Structures are given as structure tokens and as C-alpha cells.
PDB file of C-alpha atoms in Angstrom:
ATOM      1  CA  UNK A 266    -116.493 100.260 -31.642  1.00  0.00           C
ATOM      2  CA  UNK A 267    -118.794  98.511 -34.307  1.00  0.00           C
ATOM      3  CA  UNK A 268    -118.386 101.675 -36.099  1.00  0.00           C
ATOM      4  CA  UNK A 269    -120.060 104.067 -33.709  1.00  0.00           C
ATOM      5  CA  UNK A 270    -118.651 106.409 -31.389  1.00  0.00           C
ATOM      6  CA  UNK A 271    -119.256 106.396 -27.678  1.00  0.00           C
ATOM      7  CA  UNK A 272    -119.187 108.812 -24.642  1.00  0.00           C
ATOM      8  CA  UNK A 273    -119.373 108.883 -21.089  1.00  0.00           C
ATOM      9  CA  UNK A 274    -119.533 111.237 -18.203  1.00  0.00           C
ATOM     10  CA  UNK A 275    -118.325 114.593 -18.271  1.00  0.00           C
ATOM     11  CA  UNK A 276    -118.688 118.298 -16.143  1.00  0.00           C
ATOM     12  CA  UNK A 277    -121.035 120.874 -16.600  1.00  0.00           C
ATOM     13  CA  UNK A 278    -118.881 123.187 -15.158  1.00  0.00           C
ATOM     14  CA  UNK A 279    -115.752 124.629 -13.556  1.00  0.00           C
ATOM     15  CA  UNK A 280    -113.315 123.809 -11.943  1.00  0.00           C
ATOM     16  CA  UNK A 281    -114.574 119.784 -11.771  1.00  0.00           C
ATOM     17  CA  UNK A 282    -117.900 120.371 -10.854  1.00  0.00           C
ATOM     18  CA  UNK A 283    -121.462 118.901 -11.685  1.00  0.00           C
ATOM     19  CA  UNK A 284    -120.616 115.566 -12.313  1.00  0.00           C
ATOM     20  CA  UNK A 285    -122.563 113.647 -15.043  1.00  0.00           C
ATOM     21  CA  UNK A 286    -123.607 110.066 -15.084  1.00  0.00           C
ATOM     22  CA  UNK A 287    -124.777 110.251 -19.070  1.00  0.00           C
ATOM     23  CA  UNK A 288    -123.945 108.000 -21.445  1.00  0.00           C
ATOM     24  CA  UNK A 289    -124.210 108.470 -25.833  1.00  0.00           C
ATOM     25  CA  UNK A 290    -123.752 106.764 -28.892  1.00  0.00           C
ATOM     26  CA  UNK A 291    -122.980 108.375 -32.019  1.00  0.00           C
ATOM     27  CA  UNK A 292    -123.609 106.829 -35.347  1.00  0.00           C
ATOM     28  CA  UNK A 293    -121.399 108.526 -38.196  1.00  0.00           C
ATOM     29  CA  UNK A 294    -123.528 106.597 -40.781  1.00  0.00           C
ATOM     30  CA  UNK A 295    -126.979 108.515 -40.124  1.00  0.00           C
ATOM     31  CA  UNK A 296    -124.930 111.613 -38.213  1.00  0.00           C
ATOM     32  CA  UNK A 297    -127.282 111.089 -35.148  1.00  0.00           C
ATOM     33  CA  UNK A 298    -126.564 110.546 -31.511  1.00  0.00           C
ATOM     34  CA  UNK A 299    -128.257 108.181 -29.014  1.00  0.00           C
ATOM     35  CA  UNK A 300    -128.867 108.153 -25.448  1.00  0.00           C
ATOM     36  CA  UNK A 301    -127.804 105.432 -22.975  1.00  0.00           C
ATOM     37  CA  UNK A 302    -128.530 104.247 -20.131  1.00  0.00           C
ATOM     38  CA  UNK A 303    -126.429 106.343 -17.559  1.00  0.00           C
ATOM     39  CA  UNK A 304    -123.305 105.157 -15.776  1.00  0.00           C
ATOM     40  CA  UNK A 305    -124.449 104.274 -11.818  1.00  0.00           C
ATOM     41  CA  UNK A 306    -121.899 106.308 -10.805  1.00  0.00           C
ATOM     42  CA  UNK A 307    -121.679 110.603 -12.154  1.00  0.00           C
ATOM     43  CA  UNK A 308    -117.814 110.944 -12.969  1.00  0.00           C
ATOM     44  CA  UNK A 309    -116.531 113.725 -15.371  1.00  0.00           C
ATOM     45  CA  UNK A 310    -112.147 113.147 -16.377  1.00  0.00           C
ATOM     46  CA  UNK A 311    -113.461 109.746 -16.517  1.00  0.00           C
ATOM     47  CA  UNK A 312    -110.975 107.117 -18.780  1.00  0.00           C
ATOM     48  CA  UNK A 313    -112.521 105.208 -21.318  1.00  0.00           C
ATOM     49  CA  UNK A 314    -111.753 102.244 -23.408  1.00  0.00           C
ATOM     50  CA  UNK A 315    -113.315  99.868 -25.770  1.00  0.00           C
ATOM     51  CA  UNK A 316    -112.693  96.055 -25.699  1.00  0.00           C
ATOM     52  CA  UNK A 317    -114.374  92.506 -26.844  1.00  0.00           C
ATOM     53  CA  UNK A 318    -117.354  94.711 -27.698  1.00  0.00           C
ATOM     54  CA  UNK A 319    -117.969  96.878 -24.297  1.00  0.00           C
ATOM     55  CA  UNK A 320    -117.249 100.029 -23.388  1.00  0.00           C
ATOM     56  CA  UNK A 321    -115.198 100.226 -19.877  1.00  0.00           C
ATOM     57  CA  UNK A 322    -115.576 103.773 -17.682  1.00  0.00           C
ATOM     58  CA  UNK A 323    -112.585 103.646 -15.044  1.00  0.00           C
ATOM     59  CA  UNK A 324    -111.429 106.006 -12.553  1.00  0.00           C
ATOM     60  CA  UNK A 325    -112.737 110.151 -12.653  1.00  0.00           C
ATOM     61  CA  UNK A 326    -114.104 112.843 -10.086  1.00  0.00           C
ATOM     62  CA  UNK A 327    -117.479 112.575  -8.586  1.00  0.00           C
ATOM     63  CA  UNK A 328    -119.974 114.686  -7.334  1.00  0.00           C
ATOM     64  CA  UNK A 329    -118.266 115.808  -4.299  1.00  0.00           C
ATOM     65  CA  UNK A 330    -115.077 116.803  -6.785  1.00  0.00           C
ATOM     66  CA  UNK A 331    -113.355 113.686  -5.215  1.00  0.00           C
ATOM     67  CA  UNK A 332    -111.087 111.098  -7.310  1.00  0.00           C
ATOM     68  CA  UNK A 333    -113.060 108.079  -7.894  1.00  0.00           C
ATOM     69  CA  UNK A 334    -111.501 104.011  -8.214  1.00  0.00           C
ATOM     70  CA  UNK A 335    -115.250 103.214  -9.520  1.00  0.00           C
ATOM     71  CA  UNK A 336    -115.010 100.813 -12.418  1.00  0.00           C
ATOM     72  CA  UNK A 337    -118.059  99.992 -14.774  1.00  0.00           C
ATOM     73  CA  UNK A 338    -118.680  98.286 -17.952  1.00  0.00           C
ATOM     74  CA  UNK A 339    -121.590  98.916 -20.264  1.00  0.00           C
ATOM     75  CA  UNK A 340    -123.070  96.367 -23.123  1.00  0.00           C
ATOM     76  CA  UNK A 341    -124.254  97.329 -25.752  1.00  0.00           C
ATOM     77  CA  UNK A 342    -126.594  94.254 -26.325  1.00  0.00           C
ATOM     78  CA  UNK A 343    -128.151  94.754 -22.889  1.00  0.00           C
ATOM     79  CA  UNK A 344    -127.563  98.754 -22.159  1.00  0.00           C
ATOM     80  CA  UNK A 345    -126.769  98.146 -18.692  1.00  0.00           C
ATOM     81  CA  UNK A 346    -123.414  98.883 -16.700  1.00  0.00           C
ATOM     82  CA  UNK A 347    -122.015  96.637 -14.356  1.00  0.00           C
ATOM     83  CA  UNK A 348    -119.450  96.656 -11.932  1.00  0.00           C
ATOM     84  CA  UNK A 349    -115.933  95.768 -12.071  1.00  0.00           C
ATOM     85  CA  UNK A 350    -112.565  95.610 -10.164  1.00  0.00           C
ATOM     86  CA  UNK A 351    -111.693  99.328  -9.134  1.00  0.00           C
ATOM     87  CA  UNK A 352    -108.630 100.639  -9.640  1.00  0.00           C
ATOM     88  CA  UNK A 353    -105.589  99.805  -7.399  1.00  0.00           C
ATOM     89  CA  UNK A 354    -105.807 103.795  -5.945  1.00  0.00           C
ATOM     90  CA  UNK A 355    -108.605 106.595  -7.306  1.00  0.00           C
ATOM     91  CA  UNK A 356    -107.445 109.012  -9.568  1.00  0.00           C
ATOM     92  CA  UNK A 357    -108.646 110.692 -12.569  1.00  0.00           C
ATOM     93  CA  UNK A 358    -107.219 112.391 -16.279  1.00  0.00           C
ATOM     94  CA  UNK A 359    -105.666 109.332 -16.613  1.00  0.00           C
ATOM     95  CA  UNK A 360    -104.839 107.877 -19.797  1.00  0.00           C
ATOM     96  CA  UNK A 361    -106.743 104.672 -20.572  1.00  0.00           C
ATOM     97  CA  UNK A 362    -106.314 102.214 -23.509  1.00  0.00           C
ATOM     98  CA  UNK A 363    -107.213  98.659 -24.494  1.00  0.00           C
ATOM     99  CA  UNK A 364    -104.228  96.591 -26.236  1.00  0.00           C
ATOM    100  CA  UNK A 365    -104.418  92.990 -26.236  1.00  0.00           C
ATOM    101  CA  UNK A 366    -107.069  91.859 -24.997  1.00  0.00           C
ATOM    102  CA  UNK A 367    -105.922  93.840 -21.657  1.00  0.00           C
ATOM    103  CA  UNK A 368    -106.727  97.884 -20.862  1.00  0.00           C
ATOM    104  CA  UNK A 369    -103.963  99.595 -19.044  1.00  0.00           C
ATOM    105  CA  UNK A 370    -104.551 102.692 -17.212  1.00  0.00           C
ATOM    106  CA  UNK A 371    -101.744 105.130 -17.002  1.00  0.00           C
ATOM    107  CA  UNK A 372    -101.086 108.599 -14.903  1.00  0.00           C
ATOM    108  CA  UNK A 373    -103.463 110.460 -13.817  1.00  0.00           C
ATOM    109  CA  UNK A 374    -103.816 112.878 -10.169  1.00  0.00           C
ATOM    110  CA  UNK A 375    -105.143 111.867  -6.904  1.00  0.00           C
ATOM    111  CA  UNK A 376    -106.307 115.435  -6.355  1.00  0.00           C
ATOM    112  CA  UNK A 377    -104.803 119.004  -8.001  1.00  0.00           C
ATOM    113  CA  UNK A 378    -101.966 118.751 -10.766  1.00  0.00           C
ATOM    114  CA  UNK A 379     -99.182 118.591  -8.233  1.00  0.00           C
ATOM    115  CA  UNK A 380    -100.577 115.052  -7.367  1.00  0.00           C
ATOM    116  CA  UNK A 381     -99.528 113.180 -10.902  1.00  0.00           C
ATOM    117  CA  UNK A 382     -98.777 110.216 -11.003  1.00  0.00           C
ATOM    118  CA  UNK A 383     -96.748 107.511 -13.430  1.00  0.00           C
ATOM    119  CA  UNK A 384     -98.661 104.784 -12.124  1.00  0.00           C
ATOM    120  CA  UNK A 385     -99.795 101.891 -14.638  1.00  0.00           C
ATOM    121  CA  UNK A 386    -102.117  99.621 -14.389  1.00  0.00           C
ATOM    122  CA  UNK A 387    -103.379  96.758 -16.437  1.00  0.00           C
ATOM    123  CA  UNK A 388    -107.074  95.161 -16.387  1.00  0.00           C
ATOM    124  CA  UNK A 389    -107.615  91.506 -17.332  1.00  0.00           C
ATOM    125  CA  UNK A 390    -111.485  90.903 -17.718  1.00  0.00           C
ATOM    126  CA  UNK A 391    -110.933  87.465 -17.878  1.00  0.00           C
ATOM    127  CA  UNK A 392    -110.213  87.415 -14.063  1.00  0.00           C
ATOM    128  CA  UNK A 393    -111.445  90.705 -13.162  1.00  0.00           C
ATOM    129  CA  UNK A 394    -108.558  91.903 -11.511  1.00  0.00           C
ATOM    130  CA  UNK A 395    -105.854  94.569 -11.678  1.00  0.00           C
ATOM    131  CA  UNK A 396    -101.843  93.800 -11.868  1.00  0.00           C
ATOM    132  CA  UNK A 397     -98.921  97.172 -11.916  1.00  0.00           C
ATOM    133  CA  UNK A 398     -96.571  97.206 -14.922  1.00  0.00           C
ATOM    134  CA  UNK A 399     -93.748  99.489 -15.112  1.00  0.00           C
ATOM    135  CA  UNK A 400     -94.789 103.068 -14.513  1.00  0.00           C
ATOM    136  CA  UNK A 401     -94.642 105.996 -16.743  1.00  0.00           C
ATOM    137  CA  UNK A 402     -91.257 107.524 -16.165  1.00  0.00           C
ATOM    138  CA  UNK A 403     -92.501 111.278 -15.982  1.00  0.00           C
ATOM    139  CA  UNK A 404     -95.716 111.310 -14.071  1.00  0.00           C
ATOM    140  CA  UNK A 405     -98.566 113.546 -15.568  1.00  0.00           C
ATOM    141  CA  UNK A 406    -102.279 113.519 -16.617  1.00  0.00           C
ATOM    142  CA  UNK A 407    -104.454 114.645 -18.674  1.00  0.00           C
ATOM    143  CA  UNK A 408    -101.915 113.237 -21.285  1.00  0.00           C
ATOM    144  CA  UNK A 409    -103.042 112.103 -25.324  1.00  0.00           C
ATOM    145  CA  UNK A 410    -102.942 108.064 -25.736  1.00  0.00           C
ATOM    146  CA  UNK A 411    -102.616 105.622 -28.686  1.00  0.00           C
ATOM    147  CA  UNK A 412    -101.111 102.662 -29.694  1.00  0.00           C
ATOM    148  CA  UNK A 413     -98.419 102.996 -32.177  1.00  0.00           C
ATOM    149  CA  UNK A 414     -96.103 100.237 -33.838  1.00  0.00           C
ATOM    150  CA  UNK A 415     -96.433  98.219 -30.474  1.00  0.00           C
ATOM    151  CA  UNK A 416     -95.721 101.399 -28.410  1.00  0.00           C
ATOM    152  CA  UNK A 417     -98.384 103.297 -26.087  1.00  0.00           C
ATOM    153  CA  UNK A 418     -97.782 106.784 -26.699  1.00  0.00           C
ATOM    154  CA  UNK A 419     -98.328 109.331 -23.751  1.00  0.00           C
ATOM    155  CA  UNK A 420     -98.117 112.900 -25.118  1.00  0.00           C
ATOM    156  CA  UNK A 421     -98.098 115.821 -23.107  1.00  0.00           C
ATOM    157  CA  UNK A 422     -99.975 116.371 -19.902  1.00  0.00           C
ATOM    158  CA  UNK A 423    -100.392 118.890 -16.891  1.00  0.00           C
ATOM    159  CA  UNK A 424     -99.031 120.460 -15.207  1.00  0.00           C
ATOM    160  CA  UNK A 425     -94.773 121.291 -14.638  1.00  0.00           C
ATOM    161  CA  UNK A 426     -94.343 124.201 -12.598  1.00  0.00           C
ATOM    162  CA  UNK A 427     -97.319 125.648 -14.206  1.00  0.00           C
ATOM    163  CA  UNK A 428     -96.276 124.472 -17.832  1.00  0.00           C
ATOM    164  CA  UNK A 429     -97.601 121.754 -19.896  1.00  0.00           C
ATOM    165  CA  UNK A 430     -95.403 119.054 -20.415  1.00  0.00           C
ATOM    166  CA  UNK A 431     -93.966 118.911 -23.747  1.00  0.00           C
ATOM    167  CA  UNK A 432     -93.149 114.916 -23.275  1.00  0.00           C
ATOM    168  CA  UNK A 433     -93.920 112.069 -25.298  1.00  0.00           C
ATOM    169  CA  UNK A 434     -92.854 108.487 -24.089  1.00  0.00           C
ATOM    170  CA  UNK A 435     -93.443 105.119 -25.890  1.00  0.00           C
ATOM    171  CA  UNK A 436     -94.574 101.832 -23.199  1.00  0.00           C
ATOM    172  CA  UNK A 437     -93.152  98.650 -25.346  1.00  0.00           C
ATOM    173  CA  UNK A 438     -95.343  96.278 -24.269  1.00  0.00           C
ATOM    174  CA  UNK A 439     -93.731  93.442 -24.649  1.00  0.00           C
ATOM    175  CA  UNK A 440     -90.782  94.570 -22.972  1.00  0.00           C
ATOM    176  CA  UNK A 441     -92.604  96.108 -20.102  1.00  0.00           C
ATOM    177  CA  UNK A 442     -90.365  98.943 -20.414  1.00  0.00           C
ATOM    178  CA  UNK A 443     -90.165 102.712 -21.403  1.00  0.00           C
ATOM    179  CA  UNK A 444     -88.872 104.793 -23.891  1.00  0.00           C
ATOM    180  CA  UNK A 445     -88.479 108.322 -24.709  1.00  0.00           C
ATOM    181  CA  UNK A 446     -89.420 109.727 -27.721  1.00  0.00           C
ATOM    182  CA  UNK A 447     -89.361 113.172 -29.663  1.00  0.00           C
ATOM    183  CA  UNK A 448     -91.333 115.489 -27.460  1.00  0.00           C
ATOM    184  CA  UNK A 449     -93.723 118.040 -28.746  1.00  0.00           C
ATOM    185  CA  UNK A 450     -92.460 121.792 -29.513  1.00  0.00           C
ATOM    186  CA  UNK A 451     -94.589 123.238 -27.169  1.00  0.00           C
ATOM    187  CA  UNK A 452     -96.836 121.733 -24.330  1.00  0.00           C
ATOM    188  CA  UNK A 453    -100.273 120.653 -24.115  1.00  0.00           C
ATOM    189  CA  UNK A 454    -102.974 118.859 -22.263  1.00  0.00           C
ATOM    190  CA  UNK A 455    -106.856 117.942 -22.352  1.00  0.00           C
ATOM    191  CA  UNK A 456    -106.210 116.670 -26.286  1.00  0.00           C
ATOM    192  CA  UNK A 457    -106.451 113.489 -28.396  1.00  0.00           C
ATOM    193  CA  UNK A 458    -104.701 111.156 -30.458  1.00  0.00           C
ATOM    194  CA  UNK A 459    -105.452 108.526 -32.864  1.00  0.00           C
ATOM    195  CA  UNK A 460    -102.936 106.047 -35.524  1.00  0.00           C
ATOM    196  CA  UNK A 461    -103.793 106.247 -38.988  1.00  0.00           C
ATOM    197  CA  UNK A 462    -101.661 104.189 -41.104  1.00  0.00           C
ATOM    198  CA  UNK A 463     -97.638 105.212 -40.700  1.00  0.00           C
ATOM    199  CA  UNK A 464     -99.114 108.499 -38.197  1.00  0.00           C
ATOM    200  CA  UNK A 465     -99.900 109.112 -35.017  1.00  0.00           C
ATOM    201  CA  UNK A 466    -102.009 111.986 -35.154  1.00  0.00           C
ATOM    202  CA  UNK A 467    -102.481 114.541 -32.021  1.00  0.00           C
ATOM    203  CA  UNK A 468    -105.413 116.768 -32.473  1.00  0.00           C
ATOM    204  CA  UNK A 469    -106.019 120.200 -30.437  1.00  0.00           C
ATOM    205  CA  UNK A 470    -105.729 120.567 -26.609  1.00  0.00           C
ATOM    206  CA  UNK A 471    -104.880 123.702 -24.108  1.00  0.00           C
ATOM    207  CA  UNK A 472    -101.164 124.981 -23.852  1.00  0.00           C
ATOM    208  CA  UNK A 473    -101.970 126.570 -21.152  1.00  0.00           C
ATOM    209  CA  UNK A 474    -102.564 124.799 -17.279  1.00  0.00           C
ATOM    210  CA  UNK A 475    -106.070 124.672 -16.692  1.00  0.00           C
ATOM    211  CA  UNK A 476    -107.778 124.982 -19.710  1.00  0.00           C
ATOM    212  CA  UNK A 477    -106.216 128.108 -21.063  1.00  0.00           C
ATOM    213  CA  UNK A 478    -104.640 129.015 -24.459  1.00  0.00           C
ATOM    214  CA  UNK A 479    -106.504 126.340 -26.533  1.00  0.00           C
ATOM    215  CA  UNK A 480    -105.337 125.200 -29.598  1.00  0.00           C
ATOM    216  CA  UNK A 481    -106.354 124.099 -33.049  1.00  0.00           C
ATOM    217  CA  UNK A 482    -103.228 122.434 -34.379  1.00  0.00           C
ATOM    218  CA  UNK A 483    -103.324 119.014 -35.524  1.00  0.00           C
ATOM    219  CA  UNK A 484     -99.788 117.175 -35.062  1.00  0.00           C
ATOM    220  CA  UNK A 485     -98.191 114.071 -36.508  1.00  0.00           C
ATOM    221  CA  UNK A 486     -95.253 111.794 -34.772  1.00  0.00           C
ATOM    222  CA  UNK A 487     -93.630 109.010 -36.663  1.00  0.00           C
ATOM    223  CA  UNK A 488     -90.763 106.650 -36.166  1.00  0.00           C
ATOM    224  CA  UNK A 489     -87.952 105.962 -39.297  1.00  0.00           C
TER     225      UNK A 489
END
């Protein structure tokens, strides 16, 4: 957002423990990172999503390793969070992702891995409040998230009977409806993805449940 890079929350440790409440900016221009004024709340698997110029920090696991609804927004012009609507039901490694003027949160777990979820939720700022759209068809977390040709792509996730899901479904948005897509060759969680040009680009991530068997493969999808 206005050409800087921000980040929020995190663990200083395993397995979800010592939440964090910081907050940083990173300018690619000068290479040099800034600190923030902390989130109120500490939350590490925290979503995050940029939109109309502030940075939104939904859901995560706090202190006490327990799935959060907390929902803050921080401004860059003032460096303060506020808060705003929770979530519908706490949850965290959720995918989160502002399209539209909206930000929909999607999947997630209430607790361990065998607690995903499909649910999807959309924020409206403009009324503060939360409404469900149709839910991801295979529920996971800790999924990869970007906007392609009008589709919000949800790659991977954990965990399937202790296997990475290999899954990658497309949300039309105008539709309000689901569609599956080419899936990966080989499962993966805890990675990113970001649309440049006629790519979607998915970038690193653990095969393995947990955190094990990271990668360093960079991926591309595309549609004819």
C-alpha cells in the first residue's frame, strides 16, 4: 500500500506461542523498515489486508494460544489502531483479501487442523459489519490468496489426513459461486501468492503438516 510493505503480529515460537502485538513498515525505496505503533491486541496467524489506505488485522491466536474474532484497523496518517466489527466466529490461518471495496475472509481453524473451516466472510467498512457469502467448498487454512481475472484463488492449505492439500479453487465474485481449478502437483501450506500480469505466482511454503519439508519453489497458474 502506497508503495510500502506492511506487517503485523506474528509468534516467537512453537507450536503458536508468544504472541506479538508489533507492527512494521517496510520501504523498498530506501530498503529500511519502520516501527509502528503495536496492534492492542498480540495475535500471531493473524489475516491481513489493505484497503482505502489502511491496513485491517482480523482474526489470529492470542496469548493464551486461543483463536481470536478481534478486528483492528491501523492508519497510517494517525498510527493508531482502532476497533472494528469482529468476525462472525474466531478463527485463525485464514485467508484474507480486499476486492472491491469489501475484504472477505475465507477458511481458517477454530483450534488444531482438524477444525478447518470453508467459511467466508465479507467486511463492508462503510457499515462496519460482517455478511456470509458462499463458503469455500473444501475447508482448509493456512491456504495462499490472490485475486486473479475476477477469481479469488485459495491454494493449498493444512492439513488432510496429515497431507497438505493440493487444491486450488477460484470464488467468482460476481457470481457468488465456486469453482475448481487445476490443483497443485504436490501440497503445501504457510506460503504466498501474488498476480503479476497474465500469472498468478505461488512462492515457497511447507509440504509437510506443521511446518515441515519447506520449500523453495516458485509456481505459476494461469487460465487459457
Amino acid at each position: 500500500m502506497n508503495g510500502k510493505i506492511y506487517v503485523a503480529g506474528g509468534f516467537t515460537r512453537n507450536v503458536h506461542m508468544g504472541a506479538l502485538d508489533v507492527a512494521f513498515e517496510y520501504d523498498p525505496a530506501s530498503d529500511t523498515w519502520r516501527t509502528l505503533t503495536p496492534m492492542k491486541s498480540p495475535r500471531g496467524s493473524v489475516g491481513v489486508a489493505a484497503l482505502n489506505g489502511k491496513i485491517y488485522a482480523i482474526g489470529g491466536r492470542g496469548v493464551d494460544t486461543v483463536t481470536v474474532s478481534t478486528h483492528e484497523v491501523y492508519d497510517p496518517a494517525t498510527n493508531k489502531w482502532s476497533d472494528r466489527a469482529p468476525l462472525p466466529k474466531a478463527r485463525d490461518h485464514l485467508a484474507v483479501i480486499a476486492v472491491d471495496g469489501r475484504i472477505h475472509a475465507i477458511g481458517g481453524r477454530f483450534n488444531a487442523t482438524v477444525d478447518n473451516t470453508g467459511m467466508h466472510d465479507v467486511y463492508d467498512p462503510t457499515t462496519n459489519s460482517w455478511k456470509s457469502a458462499a463458503p469455500m467448498p473444501t475447508p482448509r487454512s493456512a491456504m495462499a490468496v490472490t485475486l486473479y481475472r475476477g477469481l479469488i484463488l485459495l491454494a493449498g492449505g493444512e492439513c488432510n489426513k496429515r497431507k497438505t492439500f493440493i487444491e486450488n479453487e477460484g470464488y467468482d465474485i460476481k457470481a457468488d459461486r465456486w469453482v475448481s481449478l487445476a490443483p497443485m502437483a504436490t501440497g503445501r501450506h504457510g506460503f504466498r501468492a501474488v498476480t503479476l500480469g497474465d500469472l498468478a505466482y505461488f512462492a515457497g511454503g511447507a509440504a509437510g503438516c506443521g511446518g515441515g519439508e519447506v520449500s523453495d519453489t516458485l509456481l505459476t497458474f494461469s487460465l487459457p
